[in-house]
Coordinates of C-alpha atoms and ligand atoms in Angstrom, one line a residue:
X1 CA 26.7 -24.9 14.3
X2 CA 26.0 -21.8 14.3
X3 CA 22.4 -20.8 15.7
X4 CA 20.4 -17.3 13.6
X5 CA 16.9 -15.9 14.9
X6 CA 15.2 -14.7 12.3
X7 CA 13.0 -11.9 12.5
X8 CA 10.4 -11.5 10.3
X9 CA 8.6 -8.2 10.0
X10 CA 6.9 -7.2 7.3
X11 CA 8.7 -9.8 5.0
X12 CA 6.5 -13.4 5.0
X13 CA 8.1 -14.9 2.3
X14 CA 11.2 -17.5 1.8
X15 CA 11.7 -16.1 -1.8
X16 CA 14.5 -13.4 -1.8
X17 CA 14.7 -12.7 1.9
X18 CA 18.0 -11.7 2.5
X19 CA 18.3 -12.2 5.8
X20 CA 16.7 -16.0 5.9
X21 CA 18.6 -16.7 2.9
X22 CA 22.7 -15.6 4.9
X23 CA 21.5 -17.5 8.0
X24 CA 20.8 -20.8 6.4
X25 CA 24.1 -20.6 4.2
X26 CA 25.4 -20.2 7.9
X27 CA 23.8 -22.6 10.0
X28 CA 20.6 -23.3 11.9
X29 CA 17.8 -20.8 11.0
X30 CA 14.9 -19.5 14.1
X31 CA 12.0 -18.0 12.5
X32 CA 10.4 -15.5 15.3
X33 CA 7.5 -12.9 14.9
X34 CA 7.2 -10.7 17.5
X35 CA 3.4 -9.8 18.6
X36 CA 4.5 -6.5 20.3
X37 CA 3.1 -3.6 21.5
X38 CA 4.2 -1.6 18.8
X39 CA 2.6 -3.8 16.6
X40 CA -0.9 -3.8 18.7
X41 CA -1.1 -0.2 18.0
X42 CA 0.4 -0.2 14.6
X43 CA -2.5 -2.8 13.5
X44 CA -4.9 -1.5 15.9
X45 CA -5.1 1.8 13.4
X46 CA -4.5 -0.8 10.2
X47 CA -7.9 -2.8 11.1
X48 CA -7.6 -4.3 7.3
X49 CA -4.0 -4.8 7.0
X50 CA -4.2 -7.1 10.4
X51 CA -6.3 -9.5 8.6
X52 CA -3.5 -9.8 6.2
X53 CA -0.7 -10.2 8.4
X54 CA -2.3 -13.1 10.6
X55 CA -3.1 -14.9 7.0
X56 CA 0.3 -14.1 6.0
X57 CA 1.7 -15.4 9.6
X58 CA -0.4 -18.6 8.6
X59 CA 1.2 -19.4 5.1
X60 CA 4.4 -18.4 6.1
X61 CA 4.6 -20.7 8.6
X62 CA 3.1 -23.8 6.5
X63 CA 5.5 -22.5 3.9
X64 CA 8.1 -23.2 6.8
X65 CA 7.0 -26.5 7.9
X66 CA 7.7 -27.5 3.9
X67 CA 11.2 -27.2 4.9
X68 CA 11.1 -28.7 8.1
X69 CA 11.1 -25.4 9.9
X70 CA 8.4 -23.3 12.2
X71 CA 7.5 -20.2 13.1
X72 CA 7.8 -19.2 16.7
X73 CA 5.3 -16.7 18.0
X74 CA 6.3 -14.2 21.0
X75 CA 4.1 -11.5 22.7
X76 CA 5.7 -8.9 24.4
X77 CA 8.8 -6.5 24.2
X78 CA 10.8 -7.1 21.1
X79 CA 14.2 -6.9 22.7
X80 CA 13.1 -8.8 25.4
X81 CA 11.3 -11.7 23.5
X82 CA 14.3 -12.0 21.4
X83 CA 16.7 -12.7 23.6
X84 CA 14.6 -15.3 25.3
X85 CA 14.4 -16.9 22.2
X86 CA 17.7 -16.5 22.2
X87 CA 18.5 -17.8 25.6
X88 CA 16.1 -20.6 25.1
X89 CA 17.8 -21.8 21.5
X90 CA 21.5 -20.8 22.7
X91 CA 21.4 -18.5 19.5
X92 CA 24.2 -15.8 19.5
X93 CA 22.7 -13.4 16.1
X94 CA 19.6 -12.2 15.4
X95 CA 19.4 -10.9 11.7
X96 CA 16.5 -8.5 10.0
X97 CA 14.8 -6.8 6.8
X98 CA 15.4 -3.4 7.5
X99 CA 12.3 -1.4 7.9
X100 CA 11.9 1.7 6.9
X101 CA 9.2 3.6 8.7
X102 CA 10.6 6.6 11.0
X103 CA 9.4 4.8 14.3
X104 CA 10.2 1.5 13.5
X105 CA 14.1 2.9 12.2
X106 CA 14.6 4.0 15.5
X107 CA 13.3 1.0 17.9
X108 CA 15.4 -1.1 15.4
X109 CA 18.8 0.5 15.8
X110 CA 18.0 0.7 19.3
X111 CA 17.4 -3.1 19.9
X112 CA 20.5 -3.8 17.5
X113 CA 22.7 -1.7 19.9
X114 CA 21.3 -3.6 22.9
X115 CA 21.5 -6.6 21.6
X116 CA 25.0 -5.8 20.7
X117 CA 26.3 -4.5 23.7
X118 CA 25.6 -7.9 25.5
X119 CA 27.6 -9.5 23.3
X120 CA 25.2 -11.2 20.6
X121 CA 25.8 -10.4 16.9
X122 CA 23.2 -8.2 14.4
X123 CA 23.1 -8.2 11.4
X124 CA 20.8 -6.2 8.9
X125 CA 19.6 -6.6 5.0
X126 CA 17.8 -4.6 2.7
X127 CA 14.9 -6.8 1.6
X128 CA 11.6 -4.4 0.9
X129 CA 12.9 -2.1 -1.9
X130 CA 14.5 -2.5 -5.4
X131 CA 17.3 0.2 -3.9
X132 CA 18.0 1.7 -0.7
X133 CA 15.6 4.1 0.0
X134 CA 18.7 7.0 0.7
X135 CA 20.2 7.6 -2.7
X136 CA 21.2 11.4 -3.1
X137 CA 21.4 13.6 -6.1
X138 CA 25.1 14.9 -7.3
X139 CA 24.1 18.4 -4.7
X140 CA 23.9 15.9 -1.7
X141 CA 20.3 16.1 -1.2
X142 CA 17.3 13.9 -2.0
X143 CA 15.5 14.1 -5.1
X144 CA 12.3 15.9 -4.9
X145 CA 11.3 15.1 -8.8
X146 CA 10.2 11.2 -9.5
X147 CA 11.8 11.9 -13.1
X148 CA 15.7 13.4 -12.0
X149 CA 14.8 10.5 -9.0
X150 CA 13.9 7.4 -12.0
X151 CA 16.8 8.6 -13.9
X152 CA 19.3 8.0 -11.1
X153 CA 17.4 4.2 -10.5
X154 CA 18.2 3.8 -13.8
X155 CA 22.0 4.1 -13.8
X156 CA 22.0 1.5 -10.3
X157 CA 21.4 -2.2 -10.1
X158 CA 18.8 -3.9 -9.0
X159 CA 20.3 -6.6 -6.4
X160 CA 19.7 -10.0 -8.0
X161 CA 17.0 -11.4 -6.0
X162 CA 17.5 -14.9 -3.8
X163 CA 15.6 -18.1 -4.5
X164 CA 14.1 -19.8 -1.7
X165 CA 17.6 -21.5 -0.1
X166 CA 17.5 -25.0 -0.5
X167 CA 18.3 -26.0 2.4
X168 CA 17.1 -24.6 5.6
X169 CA 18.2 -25.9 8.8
X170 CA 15.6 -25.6 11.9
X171 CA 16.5 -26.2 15.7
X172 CA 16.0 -29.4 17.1
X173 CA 14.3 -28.5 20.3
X174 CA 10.9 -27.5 21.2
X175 CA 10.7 -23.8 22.0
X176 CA 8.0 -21.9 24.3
X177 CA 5.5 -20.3 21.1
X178 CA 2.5 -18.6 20.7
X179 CA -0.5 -20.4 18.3
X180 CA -1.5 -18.3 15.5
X181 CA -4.4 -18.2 16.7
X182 CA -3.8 -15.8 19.4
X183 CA -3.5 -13.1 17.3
X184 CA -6.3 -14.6 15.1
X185 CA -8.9 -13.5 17.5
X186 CA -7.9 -10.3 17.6
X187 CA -7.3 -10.3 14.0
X188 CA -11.1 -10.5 13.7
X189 CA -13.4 -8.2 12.4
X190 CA -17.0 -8.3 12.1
X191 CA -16.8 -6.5 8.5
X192 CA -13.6 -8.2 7.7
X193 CA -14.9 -12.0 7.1
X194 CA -15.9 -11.0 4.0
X195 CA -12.1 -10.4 2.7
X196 CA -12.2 -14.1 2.0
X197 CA -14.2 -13.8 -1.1
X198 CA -11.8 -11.3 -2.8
X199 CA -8.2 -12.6 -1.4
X200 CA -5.7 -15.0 -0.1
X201 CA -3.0 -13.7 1.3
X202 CA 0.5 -15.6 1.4
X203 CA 3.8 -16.7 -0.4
X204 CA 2.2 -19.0 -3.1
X205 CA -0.7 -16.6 -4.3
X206 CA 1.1 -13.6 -4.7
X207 CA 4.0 -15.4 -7.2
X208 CA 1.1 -17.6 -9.2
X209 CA -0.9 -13.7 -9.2
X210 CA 2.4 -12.2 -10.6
X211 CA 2.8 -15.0 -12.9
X212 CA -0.7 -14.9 -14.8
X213 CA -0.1 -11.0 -15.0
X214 CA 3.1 -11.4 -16.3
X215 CA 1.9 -14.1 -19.3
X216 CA -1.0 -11.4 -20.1
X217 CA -2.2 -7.6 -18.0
X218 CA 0.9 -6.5 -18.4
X219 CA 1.1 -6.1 -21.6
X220 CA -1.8 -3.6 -22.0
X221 CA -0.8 -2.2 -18.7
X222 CA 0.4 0.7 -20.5
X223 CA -2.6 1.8 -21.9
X224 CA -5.2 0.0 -19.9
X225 CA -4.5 1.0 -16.2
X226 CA -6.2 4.1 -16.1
X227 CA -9.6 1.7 -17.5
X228 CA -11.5 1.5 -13.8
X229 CA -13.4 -1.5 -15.2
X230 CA -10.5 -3.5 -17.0
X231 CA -8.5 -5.1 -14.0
X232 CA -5.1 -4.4 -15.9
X233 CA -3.2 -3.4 -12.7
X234 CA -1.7 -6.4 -11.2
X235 CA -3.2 -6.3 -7.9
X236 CA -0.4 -7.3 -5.5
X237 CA -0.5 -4.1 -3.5
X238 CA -1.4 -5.8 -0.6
X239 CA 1.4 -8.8 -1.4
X240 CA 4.1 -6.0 -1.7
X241 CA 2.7 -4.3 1.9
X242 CA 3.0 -7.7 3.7
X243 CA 6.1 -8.7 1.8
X244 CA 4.6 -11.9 0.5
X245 CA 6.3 -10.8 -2.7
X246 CA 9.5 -9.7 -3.5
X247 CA 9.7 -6.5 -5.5
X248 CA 13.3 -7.0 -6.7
X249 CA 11.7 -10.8 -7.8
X250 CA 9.3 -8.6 -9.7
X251 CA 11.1 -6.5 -11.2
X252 CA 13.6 -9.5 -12.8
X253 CA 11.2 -11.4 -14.0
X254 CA 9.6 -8.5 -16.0
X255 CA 12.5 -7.3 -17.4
X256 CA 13.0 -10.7 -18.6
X257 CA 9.5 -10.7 -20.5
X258 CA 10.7 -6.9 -21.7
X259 CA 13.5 -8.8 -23.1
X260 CA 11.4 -11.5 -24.9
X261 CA 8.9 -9.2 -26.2
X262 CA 9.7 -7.6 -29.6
X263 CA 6.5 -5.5 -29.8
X264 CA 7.1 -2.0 -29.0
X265 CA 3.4 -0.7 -27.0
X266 CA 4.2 -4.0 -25.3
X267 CA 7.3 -3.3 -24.5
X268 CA 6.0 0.7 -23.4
X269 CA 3.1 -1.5 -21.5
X270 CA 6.2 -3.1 -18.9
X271 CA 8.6 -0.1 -18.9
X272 CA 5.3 1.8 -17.5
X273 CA 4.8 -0.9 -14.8
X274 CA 8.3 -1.0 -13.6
X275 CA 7.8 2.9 -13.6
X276 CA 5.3 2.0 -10.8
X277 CA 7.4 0.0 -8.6
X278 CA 9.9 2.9 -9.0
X279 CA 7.3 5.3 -7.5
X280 CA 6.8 3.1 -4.7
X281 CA 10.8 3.4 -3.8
X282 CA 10.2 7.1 -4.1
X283 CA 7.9 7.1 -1.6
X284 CA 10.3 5.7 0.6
X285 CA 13.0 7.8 -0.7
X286 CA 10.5 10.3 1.2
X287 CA 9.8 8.5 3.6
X288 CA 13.2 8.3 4.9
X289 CA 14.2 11.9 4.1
X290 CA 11.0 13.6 5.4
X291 CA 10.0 11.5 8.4
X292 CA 7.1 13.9 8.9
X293 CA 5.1 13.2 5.4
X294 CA 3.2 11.2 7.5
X295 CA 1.8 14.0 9.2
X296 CA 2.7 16.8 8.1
X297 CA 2.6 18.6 4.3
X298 CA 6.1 18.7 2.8
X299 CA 4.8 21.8 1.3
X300 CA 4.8 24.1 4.6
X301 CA 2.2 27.0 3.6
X302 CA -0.5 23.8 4.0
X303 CA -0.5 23.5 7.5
X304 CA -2.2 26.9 7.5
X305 CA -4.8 26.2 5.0
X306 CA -8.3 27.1 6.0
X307 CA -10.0 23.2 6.2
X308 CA -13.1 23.6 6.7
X309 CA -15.6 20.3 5.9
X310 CA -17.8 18.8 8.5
X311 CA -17.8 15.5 10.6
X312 CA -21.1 14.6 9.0
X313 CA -19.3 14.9 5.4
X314 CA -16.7 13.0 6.6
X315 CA -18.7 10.3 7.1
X316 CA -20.9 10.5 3.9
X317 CA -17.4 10.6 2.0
X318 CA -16.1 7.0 3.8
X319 CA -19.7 5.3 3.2
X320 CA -20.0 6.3 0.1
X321 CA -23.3 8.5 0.2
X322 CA -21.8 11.8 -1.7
X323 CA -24.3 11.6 -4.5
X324 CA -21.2 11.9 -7.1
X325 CA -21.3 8.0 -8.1
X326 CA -18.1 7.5 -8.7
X327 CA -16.7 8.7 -5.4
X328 CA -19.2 6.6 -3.9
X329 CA -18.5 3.8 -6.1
X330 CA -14.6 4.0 -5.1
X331 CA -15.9 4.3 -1.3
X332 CA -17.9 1.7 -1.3
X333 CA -15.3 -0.9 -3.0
X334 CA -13.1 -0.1 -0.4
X335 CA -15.0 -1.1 2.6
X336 CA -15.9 -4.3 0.5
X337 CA -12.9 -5.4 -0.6
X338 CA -10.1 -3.8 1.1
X339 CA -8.6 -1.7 -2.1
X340 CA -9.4 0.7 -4.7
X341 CA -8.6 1.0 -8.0
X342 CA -5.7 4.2 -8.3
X343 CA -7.6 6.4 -10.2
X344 CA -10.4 5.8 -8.2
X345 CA -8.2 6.9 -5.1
X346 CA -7.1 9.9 -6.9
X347 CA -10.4 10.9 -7.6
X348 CA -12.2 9.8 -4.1
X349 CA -9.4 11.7 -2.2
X350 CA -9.0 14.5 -4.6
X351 CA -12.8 15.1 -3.4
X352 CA -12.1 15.0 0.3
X353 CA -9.9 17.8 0.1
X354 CA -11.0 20.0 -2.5
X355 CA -14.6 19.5 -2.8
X356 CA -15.0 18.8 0.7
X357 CA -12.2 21.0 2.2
X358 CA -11.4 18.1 4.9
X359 CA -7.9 17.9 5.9
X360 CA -6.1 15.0 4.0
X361 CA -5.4 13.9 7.2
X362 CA -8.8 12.3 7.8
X363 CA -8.3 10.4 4.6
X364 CA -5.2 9.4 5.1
X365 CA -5.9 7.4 8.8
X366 CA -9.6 6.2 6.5
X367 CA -7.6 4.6 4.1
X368 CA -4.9 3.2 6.5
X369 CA -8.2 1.3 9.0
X370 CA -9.3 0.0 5.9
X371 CA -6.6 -0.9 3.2
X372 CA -5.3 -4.2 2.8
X373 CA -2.4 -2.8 0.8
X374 CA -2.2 0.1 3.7
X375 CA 1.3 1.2 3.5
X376 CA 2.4 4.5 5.1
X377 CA 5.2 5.3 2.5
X378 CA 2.6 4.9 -0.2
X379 CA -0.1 6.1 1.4
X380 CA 1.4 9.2 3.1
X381 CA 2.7 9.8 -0.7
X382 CA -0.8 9.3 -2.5
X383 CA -2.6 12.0 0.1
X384 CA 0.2 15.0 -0.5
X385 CA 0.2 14.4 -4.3
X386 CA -3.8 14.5 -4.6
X387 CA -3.5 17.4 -2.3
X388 CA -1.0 19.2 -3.7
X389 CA 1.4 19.4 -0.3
X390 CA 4.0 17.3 -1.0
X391 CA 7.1 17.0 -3.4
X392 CA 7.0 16.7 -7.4
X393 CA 2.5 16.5 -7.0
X394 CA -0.2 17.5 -8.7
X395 CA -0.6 21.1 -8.4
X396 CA -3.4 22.5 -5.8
X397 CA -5.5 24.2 -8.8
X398 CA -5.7 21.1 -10.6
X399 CA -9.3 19.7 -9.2
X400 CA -10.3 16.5 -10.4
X401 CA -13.9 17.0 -12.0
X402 CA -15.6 13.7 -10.8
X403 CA -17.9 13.5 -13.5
X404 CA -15.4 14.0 -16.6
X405 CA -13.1 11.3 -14.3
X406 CA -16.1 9.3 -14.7
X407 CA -17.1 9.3 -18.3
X408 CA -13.4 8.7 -19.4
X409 CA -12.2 6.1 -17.4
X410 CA -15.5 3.9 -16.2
X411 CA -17.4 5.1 -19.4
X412 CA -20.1 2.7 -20.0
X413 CA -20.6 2.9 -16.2
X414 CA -19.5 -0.8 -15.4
X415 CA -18.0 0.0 -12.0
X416 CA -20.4 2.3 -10.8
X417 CA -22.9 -0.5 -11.2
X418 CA -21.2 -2.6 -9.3
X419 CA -20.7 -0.4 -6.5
X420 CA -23.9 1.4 -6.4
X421 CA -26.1 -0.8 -7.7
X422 CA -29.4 1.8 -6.7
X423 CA -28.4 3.3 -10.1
X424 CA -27.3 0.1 -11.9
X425 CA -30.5 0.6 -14.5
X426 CA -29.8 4.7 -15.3
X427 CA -28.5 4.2 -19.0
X428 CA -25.1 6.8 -19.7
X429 CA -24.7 9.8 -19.4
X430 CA -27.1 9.6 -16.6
X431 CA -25.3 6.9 -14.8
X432 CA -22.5 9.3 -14.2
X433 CA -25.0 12.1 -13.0
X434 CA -28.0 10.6 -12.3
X435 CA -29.4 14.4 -11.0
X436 CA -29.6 15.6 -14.5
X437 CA -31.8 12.9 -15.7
X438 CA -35.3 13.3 -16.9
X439 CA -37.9 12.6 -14.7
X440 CA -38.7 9.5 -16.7
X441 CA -35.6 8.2 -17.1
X442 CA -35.5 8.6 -13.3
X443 CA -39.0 6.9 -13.1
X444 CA -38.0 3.7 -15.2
X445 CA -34.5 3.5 -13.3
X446 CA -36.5 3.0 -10.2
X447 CA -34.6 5.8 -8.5
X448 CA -35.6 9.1 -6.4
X449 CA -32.9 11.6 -5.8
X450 CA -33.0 12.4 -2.3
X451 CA -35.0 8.8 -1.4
X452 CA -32.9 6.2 -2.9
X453 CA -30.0 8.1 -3.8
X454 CA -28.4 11.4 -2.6
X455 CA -28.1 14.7 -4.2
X456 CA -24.6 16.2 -4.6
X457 CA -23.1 16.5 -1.3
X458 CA -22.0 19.7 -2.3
X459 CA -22.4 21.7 -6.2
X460 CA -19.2 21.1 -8.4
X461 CA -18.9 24.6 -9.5
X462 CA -19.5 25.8 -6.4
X463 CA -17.2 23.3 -4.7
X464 CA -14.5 24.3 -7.0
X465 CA -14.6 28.0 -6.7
X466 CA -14.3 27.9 -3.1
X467 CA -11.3 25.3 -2.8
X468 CA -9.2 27.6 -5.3
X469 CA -10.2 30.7 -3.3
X470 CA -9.3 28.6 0.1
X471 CA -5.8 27.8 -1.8
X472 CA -5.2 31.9 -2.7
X473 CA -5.0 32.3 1.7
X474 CA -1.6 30.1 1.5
X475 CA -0.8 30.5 -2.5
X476 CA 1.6 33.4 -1.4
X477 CA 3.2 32.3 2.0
Ligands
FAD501 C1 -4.5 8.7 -1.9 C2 -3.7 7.5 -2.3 C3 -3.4 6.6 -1.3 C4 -2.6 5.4 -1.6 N1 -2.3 4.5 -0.6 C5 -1.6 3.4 -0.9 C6 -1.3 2.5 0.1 O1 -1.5 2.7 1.3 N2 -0.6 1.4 -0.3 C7 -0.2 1.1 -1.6 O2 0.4 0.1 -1.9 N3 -0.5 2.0 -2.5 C8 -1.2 3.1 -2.3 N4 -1.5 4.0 -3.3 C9 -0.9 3.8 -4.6 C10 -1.8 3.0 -5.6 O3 -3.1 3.4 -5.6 C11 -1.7 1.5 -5.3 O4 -0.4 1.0 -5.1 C12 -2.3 0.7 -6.5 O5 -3.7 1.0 -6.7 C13 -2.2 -0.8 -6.3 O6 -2.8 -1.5 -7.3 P1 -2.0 -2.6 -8.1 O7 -1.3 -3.5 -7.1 O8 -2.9 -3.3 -9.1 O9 -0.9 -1.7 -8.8 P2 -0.1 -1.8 -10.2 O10 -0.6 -0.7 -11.0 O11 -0.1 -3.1 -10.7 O12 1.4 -1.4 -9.7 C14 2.3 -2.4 -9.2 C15 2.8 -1.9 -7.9 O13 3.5 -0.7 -7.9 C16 3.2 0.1 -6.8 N5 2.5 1.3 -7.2 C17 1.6 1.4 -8.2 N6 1.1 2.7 -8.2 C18 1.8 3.4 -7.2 C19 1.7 4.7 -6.8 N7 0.9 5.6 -7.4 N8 2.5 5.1 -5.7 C20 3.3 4.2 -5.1 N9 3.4 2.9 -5.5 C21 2.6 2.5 -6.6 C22 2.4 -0.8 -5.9 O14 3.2 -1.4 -4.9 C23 1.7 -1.7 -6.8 O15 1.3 -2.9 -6.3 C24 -2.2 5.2 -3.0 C25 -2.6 6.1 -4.0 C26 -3.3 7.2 -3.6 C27 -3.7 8.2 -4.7

């Protein structure tokens, strides 16, 4: 019978996995993950996303040992470990989720070309996207506008997703593994414990999360989303970054509700979310095209703008000690609880680089140490759109006015209490600019500016003249 190693990447699911799902029509399935040293310095810069992926490792392989399977565990080389796995099962195919990150692209074909050229058989599968990530417009070239780019989704189809196979067929043998536990230890953070309290990573959370949004948040999802305070997002960033979820599985199942619903903001409320899962293929569709967005601004005139923010801003900015109380509300949640809601992340990185004039750069590796969703297609996407660097964005000139952000979408001041709870007893407007307060309102909120809260970090009107002037040096170039 035919003998298929698995290789599981950033896919720890048995729902819809392409790859799991040909090899047990075919035979006997091998389920490896590779601890490489690719991955050691991959998760050595995600600190955050490494706690999910050894809790994902965990449930994927008691998912596995529901169907008799187990996951083996290698440290080392990739091509190496795989064909000692190989060697050691007598397995002649390895087969794969394609990955999409530039790096990773290139080691894959490499390791499929050397694994091929001895003889053993590759095959790959597209597995983390609702389309391939390489669609071109009717010129030949990529789409640079999310709308012309949507519109073309539109006209393809989705793949139909894969149940879990029914039968899956492990090897009979003992083979040499890691525990889980070695990369548990390392896995280990001192501020990382407290992840527990917000999530569980893994297979079974993610569908019974997309099921309970499904039956109600996305419904108002539409018109709620932007609402800081409201928790009408669905949350499984960090369950589409690991893979726990399958986004095609996703995007079937709410087209089915679309289909059942009959009301029409309802039916706006879904077509907006699936707009959102469309924007995460775009930012592979860039990913793929511009290898670079990851470093470098798609808009070239930006790598010659005149940064200019300090170290010790920096800092105040990713501890959440600006004195604007949403930014360091947004801040704050992060290093707590490993996300942030998206307009929060608009707002908190719209201040790094225009208020603060700190290249998006330094927000962009913040927010990849300490996401739990930390994706670099998303994530290189989010900083050149707040920044105004990268393709189809928000224009440089537009600055986000933290305040105004703050009275319209965290109005009564909900999530700033929770964040920054020195200011949880200012009553609104004060809340949202606790500077401007009377002295006695100050008094009877127990709070000194300066003592137990910050000033400004820097004057908004101020702040703004001098990020459109710093924008006039490039404007032209
Ligand atoms: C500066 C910046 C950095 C970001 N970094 C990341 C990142 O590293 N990883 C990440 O997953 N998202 C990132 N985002 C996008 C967005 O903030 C998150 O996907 C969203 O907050 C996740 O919450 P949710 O799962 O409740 O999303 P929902 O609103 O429920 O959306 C469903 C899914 O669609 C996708 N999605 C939603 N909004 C976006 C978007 N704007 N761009 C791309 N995909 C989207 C996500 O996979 C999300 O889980 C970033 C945004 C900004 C502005």
């Amino acid at each position: 019978m035919k003998r298929t190693i698995i290789w599981f990447r950033k896919d720890f699911r048995l729902h819809d996995h392409p790859a799991l799902w040909e090899a047990a029509k075919e035979g006997i399935v091998i389920p490896v993950y590779i601890w490489s040293d690719e991955e050691k310095l991959s998760y050595s810069k995600s600190e955050a996303s490494f706690w999910w992926l050894y809790h994902s490792l965990a449930s994927l392989d008691k998912g596995l040992q529901t169907h008799g399977l187990k996951l083996f565990i290698k440290d080392g080389d990739e091509f190496d470990a795989l064909l000692e796995v190989m060697e050691e099962a007598d397995a002649g195919a390895v087969y794969f989720n394609e990955r999409y990150e530039p790096d990773e692209r290139k080691k894959d074909s490499r390791i499929a070309a050397q694994l091929e050229s001895i003889g053993k058989e590759v095959q790959t599968f597209h597995g983390h996207l609702l389309f391939t990530p390489d669609l071109l417009n009717k010129q030949g070239e990529p789409y640079k506008v999310f709308t012309s780019y949507w519109k073309r989704c539109m006209q393809e189809v989705v793949a139909q997703p894969f149940p879990v196979p029914e039968k899956m067929q492990g090897i009979d043998r003992e083979l040499q593994t890691l525990p889980i536990d070695h990369i548990r230890t390392l896995a280990e953070r001192p501020w990382n414990e407290k992840f527990h309290q917000y999530w569980e990573p893994g297979e079974q959370v993610a569908i019974g999360k997309w099921e309970q949004f499904s039956d109600d948040g996305i419904f108002y999802y539409g018109t709620e989303r932007d609402l800081i305070s409201s928790g009408s997002s669905s949350e499984l960033s960090p369950y589409l970054a690991a893979g726990n979820i399958s986004v095609k599985a996703i995007w079937y199942s709410a087209k089915r509700v679309y289909e059942e619903t009959t009301e029409m903001t309802a039916r706006q409320s879904i077509n907006s979310f699936l707009k959102q899962l469309i924007w995460r293929d775009f930012a592979y569709h860039q990913l793929i095209h511009y290898p670079d967005i990851i470093r470098l601004p798609l808009r070239k005139q930006f790598a010659e703008f005149p940064w200019k923010g300090s170290n010790e801003q920096l800092t105040k900015w990713k501890v959440g000690q600006t004195g604007y109380p949403l930014v360091d509300a947004g801040m704050r949640e992060l290093w707590e609880t490993g996300v942030m809601h998206n307009r929060v992340r608009m707002v908190t990185a719209s201040f790094l680089v225009k208020h603060l004039l700190i290249p998006w750069g330094k927000g962009y590796s913040w927010f990849e140490k300490t996401l739990l969703d930390f994706d670099t297609a998303n994530n290189a996407m989010g900083w050149q759109w707040v920044t105004g660097c990268g393709i189809d964005c928000a224009p440089y000139f537009r600055i986000f006015n933290p305040f105004l952000q703050s009275e319209k979408f965290d109005p009564d001041g909900t999530y700033i209490r929770k964040w920054v709870p020195e200011l949880s007893r200012l009553p609104v407007p004060y809340i949202h600019r606790p500077w401007e307060a009377p002295a006695k309102v100050l008094e009877d909120a127990d709070i000194q500016i300066g003592v137990t809260y910050p000033p400004p970090i820097v004057d908004h009107a101020a702040a703004r003249k001098r990020a459109l002037l710093a924008y006039q040096e490039v404007k032209g170039k």
